[in-house]
mmCIF file of C-alpha atoms in Angstrom:
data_model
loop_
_atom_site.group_PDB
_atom_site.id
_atom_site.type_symbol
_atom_site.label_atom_id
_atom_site.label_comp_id
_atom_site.label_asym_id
_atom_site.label_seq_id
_atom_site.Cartn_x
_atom_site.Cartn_y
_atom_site.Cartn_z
ATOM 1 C CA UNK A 1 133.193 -205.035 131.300
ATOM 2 C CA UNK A 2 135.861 -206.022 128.221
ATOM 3 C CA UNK A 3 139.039 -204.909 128.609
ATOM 4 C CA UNK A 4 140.138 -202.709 125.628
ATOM 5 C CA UNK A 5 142.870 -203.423 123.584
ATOM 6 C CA UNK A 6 145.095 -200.530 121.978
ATOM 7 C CA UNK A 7 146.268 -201.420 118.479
ATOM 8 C CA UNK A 8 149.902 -200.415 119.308
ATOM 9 C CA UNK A 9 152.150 -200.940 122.245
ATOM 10 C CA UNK A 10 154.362 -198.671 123.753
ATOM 11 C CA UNK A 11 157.216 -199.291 121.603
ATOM 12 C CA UNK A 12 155.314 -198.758 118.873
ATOM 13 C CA UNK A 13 154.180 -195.344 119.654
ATOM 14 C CA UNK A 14 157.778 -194.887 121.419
ATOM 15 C CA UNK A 15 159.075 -195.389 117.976
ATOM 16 C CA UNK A 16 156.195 -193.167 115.643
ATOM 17 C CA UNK A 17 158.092 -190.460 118.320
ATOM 18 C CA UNK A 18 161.230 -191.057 117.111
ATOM 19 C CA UNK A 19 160.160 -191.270 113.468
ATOM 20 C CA UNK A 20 158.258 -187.753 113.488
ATOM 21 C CA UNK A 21 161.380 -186.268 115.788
ATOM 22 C CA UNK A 22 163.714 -187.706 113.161
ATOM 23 C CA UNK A 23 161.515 -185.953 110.172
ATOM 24 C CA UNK A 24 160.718 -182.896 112.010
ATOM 25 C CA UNK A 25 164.339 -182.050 112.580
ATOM 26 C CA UNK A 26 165.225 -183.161 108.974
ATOM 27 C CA UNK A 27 162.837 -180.805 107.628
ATOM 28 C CA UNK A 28 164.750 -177.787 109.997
ATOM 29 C CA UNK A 29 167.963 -178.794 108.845
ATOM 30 C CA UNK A 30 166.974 -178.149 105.257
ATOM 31 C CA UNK A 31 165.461 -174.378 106.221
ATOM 32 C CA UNK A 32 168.033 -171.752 105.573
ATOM 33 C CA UNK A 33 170.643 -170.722 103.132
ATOM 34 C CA UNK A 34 168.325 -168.516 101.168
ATOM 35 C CA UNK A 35 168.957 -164.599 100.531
ATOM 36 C CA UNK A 36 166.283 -162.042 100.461
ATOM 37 C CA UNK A 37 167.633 -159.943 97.488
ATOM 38 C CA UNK A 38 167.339 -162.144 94.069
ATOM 39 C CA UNK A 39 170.464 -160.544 92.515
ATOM 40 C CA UNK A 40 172.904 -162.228 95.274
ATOM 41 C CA UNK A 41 173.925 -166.001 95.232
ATOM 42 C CA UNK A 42 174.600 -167.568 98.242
ATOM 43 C CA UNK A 43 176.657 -170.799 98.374
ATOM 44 C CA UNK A 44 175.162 -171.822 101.692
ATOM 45 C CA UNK A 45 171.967 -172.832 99.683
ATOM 46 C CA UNK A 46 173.950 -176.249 98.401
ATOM 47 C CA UNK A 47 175.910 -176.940 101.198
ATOM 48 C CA UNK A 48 176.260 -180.914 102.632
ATOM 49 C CA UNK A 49 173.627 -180.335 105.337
ATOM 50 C CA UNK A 50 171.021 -179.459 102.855
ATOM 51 C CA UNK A 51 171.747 -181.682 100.562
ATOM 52 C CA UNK A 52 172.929 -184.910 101.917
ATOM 53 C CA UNK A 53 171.897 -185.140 106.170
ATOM 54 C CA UNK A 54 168.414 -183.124 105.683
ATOM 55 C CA UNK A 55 166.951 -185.844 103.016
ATOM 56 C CA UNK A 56 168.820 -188.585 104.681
ATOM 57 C CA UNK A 57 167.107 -187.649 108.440
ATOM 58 C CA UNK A 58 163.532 -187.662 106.560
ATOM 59 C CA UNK A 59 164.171 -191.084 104.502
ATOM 60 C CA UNK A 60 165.374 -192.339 108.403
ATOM 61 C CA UNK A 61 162.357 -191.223 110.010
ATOM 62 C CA UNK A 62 159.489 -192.642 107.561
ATOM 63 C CA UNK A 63 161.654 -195.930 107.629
ATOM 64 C CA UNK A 64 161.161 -195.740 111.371
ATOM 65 C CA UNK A 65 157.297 -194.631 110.792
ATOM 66 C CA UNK A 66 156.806 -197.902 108.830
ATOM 67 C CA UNK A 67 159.150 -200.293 111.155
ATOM 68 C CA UNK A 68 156.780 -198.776 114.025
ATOM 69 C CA UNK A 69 153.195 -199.635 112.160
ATOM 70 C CA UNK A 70 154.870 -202.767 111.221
ATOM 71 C CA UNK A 71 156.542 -204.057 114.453
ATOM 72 C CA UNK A 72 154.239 -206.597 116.013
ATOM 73 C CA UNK A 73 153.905 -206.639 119.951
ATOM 74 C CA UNK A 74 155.614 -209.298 121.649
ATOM 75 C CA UNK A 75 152.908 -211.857 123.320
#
């Protein structure tokens, strides 16, 4: 019987791990900060980890996501 072959290695899906943890806890850093009533402003909604480490972690992880689909096995 042939031996299948798995498109990916290990690493690969090692790193498609990474990737999604990276944009999973991007996307949780960015939660937050809102108010239930309308009528009050709260600061917290613009504050560095919203707005600077919550994007970056998510433009991190689909760079990983494509280095992963891209990465070629060693032979």
């Amino acid at each position: 019987m042939k031996e299948e072959k798995f498109l990916f290695q290990r690493e690969n899906y090692i790193l498609f791990g990474v990737g999604l943890a990276f944009i999973i806890l991007g996307f949780i850093l960015m939660t937050g900060g809102g108010s239930d009533d309308p009528q009050i402003y709260n600061e917290e909604l613009f504050n560095s980890r919203r707005i600077i480490l919550s994007p970056l972690l998510i433009v991190v992880g689909f760079v990983i996501e494509v280095f992963a689909i891209l990465r070629r096995p060693k032979s």
